Amino acid sequence: MREQRVVDSDGVVRCPWGAAPADYQLYHDREWGRPTGEEVLVFERLCLEGFQSGLSWLTILRKRDAFRRAFAGFEPDILANFRPSDVERMLADPGIVRHRGKIEAAVDNARATVKLHQAGESLAALCWSFEPAPQRAPKDPGDVPGVTASSRALASELRRRGFRFVGPTTAYALMQALGLVNDHLRDCFVRPDVERERLAFSRPR
């Protein structure tokens, strides 16, 4: 396979998916793959990856502010107390993805996160405990897997802890977003920055 290189108008090489539109470019350059252990952000990304299933990630990005308003800023302690009336309210909100199963799963996932906290654990630490060994930088999009042994293990553990809408594919997308893996392509200008951030990052315990 010939290596795919996307040189944007600003003269830098990006992963092909991150070149356009501007929503993708901003997310690609500033967020995707950069390591985080901030609990609320980890929980938000878990929920949004679940909502993305079957949809374009661009749809989720463009609705993210509305999601944050509807889901109490993805604060698990608040969202865990949502009731059926809150679910009905969200189902009437055109700013988000109105899928009952995914909305109810997000509330259940908040409750599962609260249970982790009550046991002295965190969702961030749980996710980062499945960080795989470093892999060779992918040359082409085809080198980036959709599922790995680590994502299967993470999905299995999350389900065991009461989380929903977290299959192996969603779990791997979460790992990519949180920086557990660096799947920026070899020539992508963001990849070295992400590698430096990963080296300096204190893994949550």
mmCIF file with all atom_site columns, C-alpha atoms in Angstrom:
data_model
loop_
_atom_site.group_PDB
_atom_site.id
_atom_site.type_symbol
_atom_site.label_atom_id
_atom_site.label_alt_id
_atom_site.label_comp_id
_atom_site.label_asym_id
_atom_site.label_entity_id
_atom_site.label_seq_id
_atom_site.pdbx_PDB_ins_code
_atom_site.Cartn_x
_atom_site.Cartn_y
_atom_site.Cartn_z
_atom_site.occupancy
_atom_site.B_iso_or_equiv
_atom_site.pdbx_formal_charge
_atom_site.auth_seq_id
_atom_site.auth_comp_id
_atom_site.auth_asym_id
_atom_site.auth_atom_id
_atom_site.pdbx_PDB_model_num
ATOM 1   C CA . MET A 1 1   ? 0.000   0.000  0.000  1.00 0.00 ? 1   MET A CA 1
ATOM 2   C CA . ARG A 1 2   ? 1.290   3.434  -0.843 1.00 0.00 ? 2   ARG A CA 1
ATOM 3   C CA . GLU A 1 3   ? 1.689   5.699  2.136  1.00 0.00 ? 3   GLU A CA 1
ATOM 4   C CA . GLN A 1 4   ? -1.067  8.293  2.385  1.00 0.00 ? 4   GLN A CA 1
ATOM 5   C CA . ARG A 1 5   ? 0.067   11.822 3.087  1.00 0.00 ? 5   ARG A CA 1
ATOM 6   C CA . VAL A 1 6   ? -2.241  14.784 3.426  1.00 0.00 ? 6   VAL A CA 1
ATOM 7   C CA . VAL A 1 7   ? -0.473  18.144 3.232  1.00 0.00 ? 7   VAL A CA 1
ATOM 8   C CA . ASP A 1 8   ? -2.942  20.827 4.226  1.00 0.00 ? 8   ASP A CA 1
ATOM 9   C CA . SER A 1 9   ? -3.019  24.453 3.103  1.00 0.00 ? 9   SER A CA 1
ATOM 10  C CA . ASP A 1 10  ? -0.936  25.398 6.145  1.00 0.00 ? 10  ASP A CA 1
ATOM 11  C CA . GLY A 1 11  ? 1.856   23.156 4.856  1.00 0.00 ? 11  GLY A CA 1
ATOM 12  C CA . VAL A 1 12  ? 1.724   20.446 7.519  1.00 0.00 ? 12  VAL A CA 1
ATOM 13  C CA . VAL A 1 13  ? 1.110   16.732 7.143  1.00 0.00 ? 13  VAL A CA 1
ATOM 14  C CA . ARG A 1 14  ? -1.903  15.343 8.984  1.00 0.00 ? 14  ARG A CA 1
ATOM 15  C CA . CYS A 1 15  ? -3.665  12.033 9.289  1.00 0.00 ? 15  CYS A CA 1
ATOM 16  C CA . PRO A 1 16  ? -6.095  11.974 6.339  1.00 0.00 ? 16  PRO A CA 1
ATOM 17  C CA . TRP A 1 17  ? -9.196  12.035 8.540  1.00 0.00 ? 17  TRP A CA 1
ATOM 18  C CA . GLY A 1 18  ? -7.960  15.142 10.389 1.00 0.00 ? 18  GLY A CA 1
ATOM 19  C CA . ALA A 1 19  ? -7.413  17.377 7.376  1.00 0.00 ? 19  ALA A CA 1
ATOM 20  C CA . ALA A 1 20  ? -10.980 18.647 6.926  1.00 0.00 ? 20  ALA A CA 1
ATOM 21  C CA . PRO A 1 21  ? -13.489 19.925 7.825  1.00 0.00 ? 21  PRO A CA 1
ATOM 22  C CA . ALA A 1 22  ? -12.315 22.413 10.436 1.00 0.00 ? 22  ALA A CA 1
ATOM 23  C CA . ASP A 1 23  ? -14.086 20.527 13.260 1.00 0.00 ? 23  ASP A CA 1
ATOM 24  C CA . TYR A 1 24  ? -12.010 17.435 12.526 1.00 0.00 ? 24  TYR A CA 1
ATOM 25  C CA . GLN A 1 25  ? -8.818  19.416 12.100 1.00 0.00 ? 25  GLN A CA 1
ATOM 26  C CA . LEU A 1 26  ? -9.174  21.131 15.464 1.00 0.00 ? 26  LEU A CA 1
ATOM 27  C CA . TYR A 1 27  ? -9.989  17.874 17.251 1.00 0.00 ? 27  TYR A CA 1
ATOM 28  C CA . HIS A 1 28  ? -7.153  16.048 15.490 1.00 0.00 ? 28  HIS A CA 1
ATOM 29  C CA . ASP A 1 29  ? -4.557  18.734 16.249 1.00 0.00 ? 29  ASP A CA 1
ATOM 30  C CA . ARG A 1 30  ? -5.484  19.582 19.837 1.00 0.00 ? 30  ARG A CA 1
ATOM 31  C CA . GLU A 1 31  ? -7.238  16.629 21.444 1.00 0.00 ? 31  GLU A CA 1
ATOM 32  C CA . TRP A 1 32  ? -7.101  13.229 19.792 1.00 0.00 ? 32  TRP A CA 1
ATOM 33  C CA . GLY A 1 33  ? -4.428  11.004 21.290 1.00 0.00 ? 33  GLY A CA 1
ATOM 34  C CA . ARG A 1 34  ? -3.184  13.544 23.812 1.00 0.00 ? 34  ARG A CA 1
ATOM 35  C CA . PRO A 1 35  ? -3.104  11.737 27.163 1.00 0.00 ? 35  PRO A CA 1
ATOM 36  C CA . THR A 1 36  ? -5.560  12.679 29.867 1.00 0.00 ? 36  THR A CA 1
ATOM 37  C CA . GLY A 1 37  ? -6.460  11.288 33.251 1.00 0.00 ? 37  GLY A CA 1
ATOM 38  C CA . GLU A 1 38  ? -9.046  13.917 34.146 1.00 0.00 ? 38  GLU A CA 1
ATOM 39  C CA . GLU A 1 39  ? -11.996 11.912 35.433 1.00 0.00 ? 39  GLU A CA 1
ATOM 40  C CA . VAL A 1 40  ? -14.816 13.982 33.973 1.00 0.00 ? 40  VAL A CA 1
ATOM 41  C CA . LEU A 1 41  ? -13.120 14.152 30.582 1.00 0.00 ? 41  LEU A CA 1
ATOM 42  C CA . VAL A 1 42  ? -12.483 10.397 30.583 1.00 0.00 ? 42  VAL A CA 1
ATOM 43  C CA . PHE A 1 43  ? -16.136 9.794  31.409 1.00 0.00 ? 43  PHE A CA 1
ATOM 44  C CA . GLU A 1 44  ? -17.295 12.241 28.743 1.00 0.00 ? 44  GLU A CA 1
ATOM 45  C CA . ARG A 1 45  ? -15.212 10.544 26.085 1.00 0.00 ? 45  ARG A CA 1
ATOM 46  C CA . LEU A 1 46  ? -16.508 7.136  27.126 1.00 0.00 ? 46  LEU A CA 1
ATOM 47  C CA . CYS A 1 47  ? -20.079 8.361  26.721 1.00 0.00 ? 47  CYS A CA 1
ATOM 48  C CA . LEU A 1 48  ? -19.471 10.180 23.446 1.00 0.00 ? 48  LEU A CA 1
ATOM 49  C CA . GLU A 1 49  ? -17.705 7.189  21.910 1.00 0.00 ? 49  GLU A CA 1
ATOM 50  C CA . GLY A 1 50  ? -20.793 5.169  22.799 1.00 0.00 ? 50  GLY A CA 1
ATOM 51  C CA . PHE A 1 51  ? -23.059 7.739  21.153 1.00 0.00 ? 51  PHE A CA 1
ATOM 52  C CA . GLN A 1 52  ? -20.855 7.722  18.053 1.00 0.00 ? 52  GLN A CA 1
ATOM 53  C CA . SER A 1 53  ? -21.494 4.030  17.397 1.00 0.00 ? 53  SER A CA 1
ATOM 54  C CA . GLY A 1 54  ? -23.135 3.809  13.984 1.00 0.00 ? 54  GLY A CA 1
ATOM 55  C CA . LEU A 1 55  ? -22.750 7.533  13.336 1.00 0.00 ? 55  LEU A CA 1
ATOM 56  C CA . SER A 1 56  ? -20.131 9.957  12.058 1.00 0.00 ? 56  SER A CA 1
ATOM 57  C CA . TRP A 1 57  ? -17.750 11.322 14.687 1.00 0.00 ? 57  TRP A CA 1
ATOM 58  C CA . LEU A 1 58  ? -18.292 14.692 13.031 1.00 0.00 ? 58  LEU A CA 1
ATOM 59  C CA . THR A 1 59  ? -21.921 14.542 14.160 1.00 0.00 ? 59  THR A CA 1
ATOM 60  C CA . ILE A 1 60  ? -20.799 14.007 17.742 1.00 0.00 ? 60  ILE A CA 1
ATOM 61  C CA . LEU A 1 61  ? -18.229 16.793 17.632 1.00 0.00 ? 61  LEU A CA 1
ATOM 62  C CA . ARG A 1 62  ? -20.772 19.283 16.357 1.00 0.00 ? 62  ARG A CA 1
ATOM 63  C CA . LYS A 1 63  ? -23.228 18.281 19.080 1.00 0.00 ? 63  LYS A CA 1
ATOM 64  C CA . ARG A 1 64  ? -20.696 18.140 21.924 1.00 0.00 ? 64  ARG A CA 1
ATOM 65  C CA . ASP A 1 65  ? -21.704 21.416 23.560 1.00 0.00 ? 65  ASP A CA 1
ATOM 66  C CA . ALA A 1 66  ? -25.340 20.333 23.509 1.00 0.00 ? 66  ALA A CA 1
ATOM 67  C CA . PHE A 1 67  ? -24.369 16.975 24.979 1.00 0.00 ? 67  PHE A CA 1
ATOM 68  C CA . ARG A 1 68  ? -22.533 18.737 27.799 1.00 0.00 ? 68  ARG A CA 1
ATOM 69  C CA . ARG A 1 69  ? -25.579 20.866 28.588 1.00 0.00 ? 69  ARG A CA 1
ATOM 70  C CA . ALA A 1 70  ? -27.969 17.919 28.481 1.00 0.00 ? 70  ALA A CA 1
ATOM 71  C CA . PHE A 1 71  ? -25.735 15.590 30.494 1.00 0.00 ? 71  PHE A CA 1
ATOM 72  C CA . ALA A 1 72  ? -24.814 17.975 33.328 1.00 0.00 ? 72  ALA A CA 1
ATOM 73  C CA . GLY A 1 73  ? -21.305 18.516 32.024 1.00 0.00 ? 73  GLY A CA 1
ATOM 74  C CA . PHE A 1 74  ? -20.758 14.741 32.240 1.00 0.00 ? 74  PHE A CA 1
ATOM 75  C CA . GLU A 1 75  ? -20.301 15.008 36.000 1.00 0.00 ? 75  GLU A CA 1
ATOM 76  C CA . PRO A 1 76  ? -20.895 11.393 37.063 1.00 0.00 ? 76  PRO A CA 1
ATOM 77  C CA . ASP A 1 77  ? -22.193 12.296 40.520 1.00 0.00 ? 77  ASP A CA 1
ATOM 78  C CA . ILE A 1 78  ? -24.915 14.488 38.992 1.00 0.00 ? 78  ILE A CA 1
ATOM 79  C CA . LEU A 1 79  ? -25.766 12.330 35.997 1.00 0.00 ? 79  LEU A CA 1
ATOM 80  C CA . ALA A 1 80  ? -26.074 9.241  38.202 1.00 0.00 ? 80  ALA A CA 1
ATOM 81  C CA . ASN A 1 81  ? -29.108 10.839 39.844 1.00 0.00 ? 81  ASN A CA 1
ATOM 82  C CA . PHE A 1 82  ? -30.998 11.389 36.587 1.00 0.00 ? 82  PHE A CA 1
ATOM 83  C CA . ARG A 1 83  ? -34.457 9.828  36.554 1.00 0.00 ? 83  ARG A CA 1
ATOM 84  C CA . PRO A 1 84  ? -36.789 8.604  33.780 1.00 0.00 ? 84  PRO A CA 1
ATOM 85  C CA . SER A 1 85  ? -38.175 12.140 33.456 1.00 0.00 ? 85  SER A CA 1
ATOM 86  C CA . ASP A 1 86  ? -34.662 13.361 32.640 1.00 0.00 ? 86  ASP A CA 1
ATOM 87  C CA . VAL A 1 87  ? -34.328 10.693 29.976 1.00 0.00 ? 87  VAL A CA 1
ATOM 88  C CA . GLU A 1 88  ? -37.603 11.812 28.426 1.00 0.00 ? 88  GLU A CA 1
ATOM 89  C CA . ARG A 1 89  ? -36.411 15.408 28.485 1.00 0.00 ? 89  ARG A CA 1
ATOM 90  C CA . MET A 1 90  ? -33.217 14.436 26.649 1.00 0.00 ? 90  MET A CA 1
ATOM 91  C CA . LEU A 1 91  ? -35.159 12.420 24.102 1.00 0.00 ? 91  LEU A CA 1
ATOM 92  C CA . ALA A 1 92  ? -36.915 15.660 23.184 1.00 0.00 ? 92  ALA A CA 1
ATOM 93  C CA . ASP A 1 93  ? -33.642 17.598 22.826 1.00 0.00 ? 93  ASP A CA 1
ATOM 94  C CA . PRO A 1 94  ? -32.795 18.070 19.114 1.00 0.00 ? 94  PRO A CA 1
ATOM 95  C CA . GLY A 1 95  ? -29.265 19.166 20.013 1.00 0.00 ? 95  GLY A CA 1
ATOM 96  C CA . ILE A 1 96  ? -28.125 15.657 20.937 1.00 0.00 ? 96  ILE A CA 1
ATOM 97  C CA . VAL A 1 97  ? -28.411 12.144 19.519 1.00 0.00 ? 97  VAL A CA 1
ATOM 98  C CA . ARG A 1 98  ? -31.872 11.057 20.630 1.00 0.00 ? 98  ARG A CA 1
ATOM 99  C CA . HIS A 1 99  ? -31.332 7.350  21.124 1.00 0.00 ? 99  HIS A CA 1
ATOM 100 C CA . ARG A 1 100 ? -33.021 5.975  24.228 1.00 0.00 ? 100 ARG A CA 1
ATOM 101 C CA . GLY A 1 101 ? -30.651 3.062  24.677 1.00 0.00 ? 101 GLY A CA 1
ATOM 102 C CA . LYS A 1 102 ? -27.555 5.247  24.463 1.00 0.00 ? 102 LYS A CA 1
ATOM 103 C CA . ILE A 1 103 ? -29.000 7.906  26.777 1.00 0.00 ? 103 ILE A CA 1
ATOM 104 C CA . GLU A 1 104 ? -29.966 5.318  29.374 1.00 0.00 ? 104 GLU A CA 1
ATOM 105 C CA . ALA A 1 105 ? -26.535 3.699  29.023 1.00 0.00 ? 105 ALA A CA 1
ATOM 106 C CA . ALA A 1 106 ? -24.832 7.041  29.759 1.00 0.00 ? 106 ALA A CA 1
ATOM 107 C CA . VAL A 1 107 ? -26.859 7.359  32.975 1.00 0.00 ? 107 VAL A CA 1
ATOM 108 C CA . ASP A 1 108 ? -26.038 3.772  33.927 1.00 0.00 ? 108 ASP A CA 1
ATOM 109 C CA . ASN A 1 109 ? -22.374 4.424  33.154 1.00 0.00 ? 109 ASN A CA 1
ATOM 110 C CA . ALA A 1 110 ? -22.437 7.410  35.497 1.00 0.00 ? 110 ALA A CA 1
ATOM 111 C CA . ARG A 1 111 ? -23.774 5.126  38.221 1.00 0.00 ? 111 ARG A CA 1
ATOM 112 C CA . ALA A 1 112 ? -21.066 2.574  37.487 1.00 0.00 ? 112 ALA A CA 1
ATOM 113 C CA . THR A 1 113 ? -18.461 5.347  37.732 1.00 0.00 ? 113 THR A CA 1
ATOM 114 C CA . VAL A 1 114 ? -19.856 6.456  41.094 1.00 0.00 ? 114 VAL A CA 1
ATOM 115 C CA . LYS A 1 115 ? -19.546 2.864  42.319 1.00 0.00 ? 115 LYS A CA 1
ATOM 116 C CA . LEU A 1 116 ? -15.884 2.922  41.318 1.00 0.00 ? 116 LEU A CA 1
ATOM 117 C CA . HIS A 1 117 ? -15.411 6.114  43.320 1.00 0.00 ? 117 HIS A CA 1
ATOM 118 C CA . GLN A 1 118 ? -17.155 4.610  46.327 1.00 0.00 ? 118 GLN A CA 1
ATOM 119 C CA . ALA A 1 119 ? -14.705 1.700  46.145 1.00 0.00 ? 119 ALA A CA 1
ATOM 120 C CA . GLY A 1 120 ? -11.757 4.123  46.097 1.00 0.00 ? 120 GLY A CA 1
ATOM 121 C CA . GLU A 1 121 ? -11.125 3.683  42.367 1.00 0.00 ? 121 GLU A CA 1
ATOM 122 C CA . SER A 1 122 ? -11.438 5.901  39.315 1.00 0.00 ? 122 SER A CA 1
ATOM 123 C CA . LEU A 1 123 ? -12.560 5.366  35.754 1.00 0.00 ? 123 LEU A CA 1
ATOM 124 C CA . ALA A 1 124 ? -9.364  7.008  34.525 1.00 0.00 ? 124 ALA A CA 1
ATOM 125 C CA . ALA A 1 125 ? -7.151  4.595  36.444 1.00 0.00 ? 125 ALA A CA 1
ATOM 126 C CA . LEU A 1 126 ? -9.224  1.647  35.279 1.00 0.00 ? 126 LEU A CA 1
ATOM 127 C CA . CYS A 1 127 ? -8.867  2.657  31.632 1.00 0.00 ? 127 CYS A CA 1
ATOM 128 C CA . TRP A 1 128 ? -5.155  3.413  31.877 1.00 0.00 ? 128 TRP A CA 1
ATOM 129 C CA . SER A 1 129 ? -4.496  0.042  33.509 1.00 0.00 ? 129 SER A CA 1
ATOM 130 C CA . PHE A 1 130 ? -5.122  -1.435 30.045 1.00 0.00 ? 130 PHE A CA 1
ATOM 131 C CA . GLU A 1 131 ? -2.499  0.681  28.288 1.00 0.00 ? 131 GLU A CA 1
ATOM 132 C CA . PRO A 1 132 ? -0.702  -1.643 25.847 1.00 0.00 ? 132 PRO A CA 1
ATOM 133 C CA . ALA A 1 133 ? 3.005   -1.764 25.140 1.00 0.00 ? 133 ALA A CA 1
ATOM 134 C CA . PRO A 1 134 ? 4.123   0.904  22.629 1.00 0.00 ? 134 PRO A CA 1
ATOM 135 C CA . GLN A 1 135 ? 3.587   -0.086 19.020 1.00 0.00 ? 135 GLN A CA 1
ATOM 136 C CA . ARG A 1 136 ? 5.341   0.924  15.806 1.00 0.00 ? 136 ARG A CA 1
ATOM 137 C CA . ALA A 1 137 ? 3.965   4.137  14.306 1.00 0.00 ? 137 ALA A CA 1
ATOM 138 C CA . PRO A 1 138 ? 1.390   3.357  11.603 1.00 0.00 ? 138 PRO A CA 1
ATOM 139 C CA . LYS A 1 139 ? 2.351   4.413  8.080  1.00 0.00 ? 139 LYS A CA 1
ATOM 140 C CA . ASP A 1 140 ? -1.119  4.316  6.569  1.00 0.00 ? 140 ASP A CA 1
ATOM 141 C CA . PRO A 1 141 ? -4.704  4.370  7.852  1.00 0.00 ? 141 PRO A CA 1
ATOM 142 C CA . GLY A 1 142 ? -4.890  0.670  7.039  1.00 0.00 ? 142 GLY A CA 1
ATOM 143 C CA . ASP A 1 143 ? -2.216  0.009  9.661  1.00 0.00 ? 143 ASP A CA 1
ATOM 144 C CA . VAL A 1 144 ? -4.482  1.318  12.427 1.00 0.00 ? 144 VAL A CA 1
ATOM 145 C CA . PRO A 1 145 ? -6.517  -1.492 14.004 1.00 0.00 ? 145 PRO A CA 1
ATOM 146 C CA . GLY A 1 146 ? -10.176 -1.242 14.942 1.00 0.00 ? 146 GLY A CA 1
ATOM 147 C CA . VAL A 1 147 ? -9.949  -3.762 17.771 1.00 0.00 ? 147 VAL A CA 1
ATOM 148 C CA . THR A 1 148 ? -7.030  -5.102 19.790 1.00 0.00 ? 148 THR A CA 1
ATOM 149 C CA . ALA A 1 149 ? -6.517  -7.613 22.568 1.00 0.00 ? 149 ALA A CA 1
ATOM 150 C CA . SER A 1 150 ? -6.215  -4.704 24.995 1.00 0.00 ? 150 SER A CA 1
ATOM 151 C CA . SER A 1 151 ? -9.488  -3.157 23.851 1.00 0.00 ? 151 SER A CA 1
ATOM 152 C CA . ARG A 1 152 ? -11.256 -6.493 24.209 1.00 0.00 ? 152 ARG A CA 1
ATOM 153 C CA . ALA A 1 153 ? -9.912  -6.809 27.736 1.00 0.00 ? 153 ALA A CA 1
ATOM 154 C CA . LEU A 1 154 ? -10.891 -3.239 28.617 1.00 0.00 ? 154 LEU A CA 1
ATOM 155 C CA . ALA A 1 155 ? -14.396 -3.685 27.209 1.00 0.00 ? 155 ALA A CA 1
ATOM 156 C CA . SER A 1 156 ? -14.815 -6.907 29.158 1.00 0.00 ? 156 SER A CA 1
ATOM 157 C CA . GLU A 1 157 ? -13.723 -5.288 32.416 1.00 0.00 ? 157 GLU A CA 1
ATOM 158 C CA . LEU A 1 158 ? -15.932 -2.247 31.893 1.00 0.00 ? 158 LEU A CA 1
ATOM 159 C CA . ARG A 1 159 ? -18.937 -4.470 31.263 1.00 0.00 ? 159 ARG A CA 1
ATOM 160 C CA . ARG A 1 160 ? -18.091 -6.478 34.369 1.00 0.00 ? 160 ARG A CA 1
ATOM 161 C CA . ARG A 1 161 ? -18.147 -3.226 36.328 1.00 0.00 ? 161 ARG A CA 1
ATOM 162 C CA . GLY A 1 162 ? -21.624 -2.375 35.042 1.00 0.00 ? 162 GLY A CA 1
ATOM 163 C CA . PHE A 1 163 ? -20.817 -0.173 32.031 1.00 0.00 ? 163 PHE A CA 1
ATOM 164 C CA . ARG A 1 164 ? -22.873 -0.411 28.842 1.00 0.00 ? 164 ARG A CA 1
ATOM 165 C CA . PHE A 1 165 ? -22.325 0.379  25.132 1.00 0.00 ? 165 PHE A CA 1
ATOM 166 C CA . VAL A 1 166 ? -18.639 -0.451 25.530 1.00 0.00 ? 166 VAL A CA 1
ATOM 167 C CA . GLY A 1 167 ? -17.775 -3.137 23.009 1.00 0.00 ? 167 GLY A CA 1
ATOM 168 C CA . PRO A 1 168 ? -14.177 -3.765 21.901 1.00 0.00 ? 168 PRO A CA 1
ATOM 169 C CA . THR A 1 169 ? -14.401 -1.298 18.990 1.00 0.00 ? 169 THR A CA 1
ATOM 170 C CA . THR A 1 170 ? -15.750 1.479  21.202 1.00 0.00 ? 170 THR A CA 1
ATOM 171 C CA . ALA A 1 171 ? -13.124 0.632  23.815 1.00 0.00 ? 171 ALA A CA 1
ATOM 172 C CA . TYR A 1 172 ? -10.335 0.969  21.245 1.00 0.00 ? 172 TYR A CA 1
ATOM 173 C CA . ALA A 1 173 ? -11.687 4.315  20.041 1.00 0.00 ? 173 ALA A CA 1
ATOM 174 C CA . LEU A 1 174 ? -11.673 5.399  23.688 1.00 0.00 ? 174 LEU A CA 1
ATOM 175 C CA . MET A 1 175 ? -8.065  4.250  24.080 1.00 0.00 ? 175 MET A CA 1
ATOM 176 C CA . GLN A 1 176 ? -7.088  6.292  21.022 1.00 0.00 ? 176 GLN A CA 1
ATOM 177 C CA . ALA A 1 177 ? -8.918  9.387  22.243 1.00 0.00 ? 177 ALA A CA 1
ATOM 178 C CA . LEU A 1 178 ? -7.458  9.214  25.758 1.00 0.00 ? 178 LEU A CA 1
ATOM 179 C CA . GLY A 1 179 ? -3.901  8.675  24.542 1.00 0.00 ? 179 GLY A CA 1
ATOM 180 C CA . LEU A 1 180 ? -3.451  5.106  25.730 1.00 0.00 ? 180 LEU A CA 1
ATOM 181 C CA . VAL A 1 181 ? -2.172  4.552  22.197 1.00 0.00 ? 181 VAL A CA 1
ATOM 182 C CA . ASN A 1 182 ? -0.727  7.012  19.702 1.00 0.00 ? 182 ASN A CA 1
ATOM 183 C CA . ASP A 1 183 ? -2.326  6.219  16.371 1.00 0.00 ? 183 ASP A CA 1
ATOM 184 C CA . HIS A 1 184 ? -1.327  9.405  14.592 1.00 0.00 ? 184 HIS A CA 1
ATOM 185 C CA . LEU A 1 185 ? 0.392   8.306  11.402 1.00 0.00 ? 185 LEU A CA 1
ATOM 186 C CA . ARG A 1 186 ? 4.172   8.252  11.201 1.00 0.00 ? 186 ARG A CA 1
ATOM 187 C CA . ASP A 1 187 ? 4.440   11.490 9.218  1.00 0.00 ? 187 ASP A CA 1
ATOM 188 C CA . CYS A 1 188 ? 1.649   13.356 10.994 1.00 0.00 ? 188 CYS A CA 1
ATOM 189 C CA . PHE A 1 189 ? 2.970   16.584 12.502 1.00 0.00 ? 189 PHE A CA 1
ATOM 190 C CA . VAL A 1 190 ? 1.041   15.945 15.754 1.00 0.00 ? 190 VAL A CA 1
ATOM 191 C CA . ARG A 1 191 ? 2.610   12.558 16.464 1.00 0.00 ? 191 ARG A CA 1
ATOM 192 C CA . PRO A 1 192 ? 5.898   13.809 18.044 1.00 0.00 ? 192 PRO A CA 1
ATOM 193 C CA . ASP A 1 193 ? 3.987   16.168 20.353 1.00 0.00 ? 193 ASP A CA 1
ATOM 194 C CA . VAL A 1 194 ? 1.737   13.339 21.460 1.00 0.00 ? 194 VAL A CA 1
ATOM 195 C CA . GLU A 1 195 ? 4.745   11.114 22.100 1.00 0.00 ? 195 GLU A CA 1
ATOM 196 C CA . ARG A 1 196 ? 6.355   13.799 24.263 1.00 0.00 ? 196 ARG A CA 1
ATOM 197 C CA . GLU A 1 197 ? 3.139   14.267 26.207 1.00 0.00 ? 197 GLU A CA 1
ATOM 198 C CA . ARG A 1 198 ? 2.808   10.533 26.739 1.00 0.00 ? 198 ARG A CA 1
ATOM 199 C CA . LEU A 1 199 ? 6.355   10.315 28.075 1.00 0.00 ? 199 LEU A CA 1
ATOM 200 C CA . ALA A 1 200 ? 5.718   13.115 30.554 1.00 0.00 ? 200 ALA A CA 1
ATOM 201 C CA . PHE A 1 201 ? 2.233   11.972 31.530 1.00 0.00 ? 201 PHE A CA 1
ATOM 202 C CA . SER A 1 202 ? 1.632   10.651 35.063 1.00 0.00 ? 202 SER A CA 1
ATOM 203 C CA . ARG A 1 203 ? -0.637  7.658  34.689 1.00 0.00 ? 203 ARG A CA 1
ATOM 204 C CA . PRO A 1 204 ? -3.599  7.721  37.099 1.00 0.00 ? 204 PRO A CA 1
ATOM 205 C CA . ARG A 1 205 ? -3.452  5.032  39.769 1.00 0.00 ? 205 ARG A CA 1
#
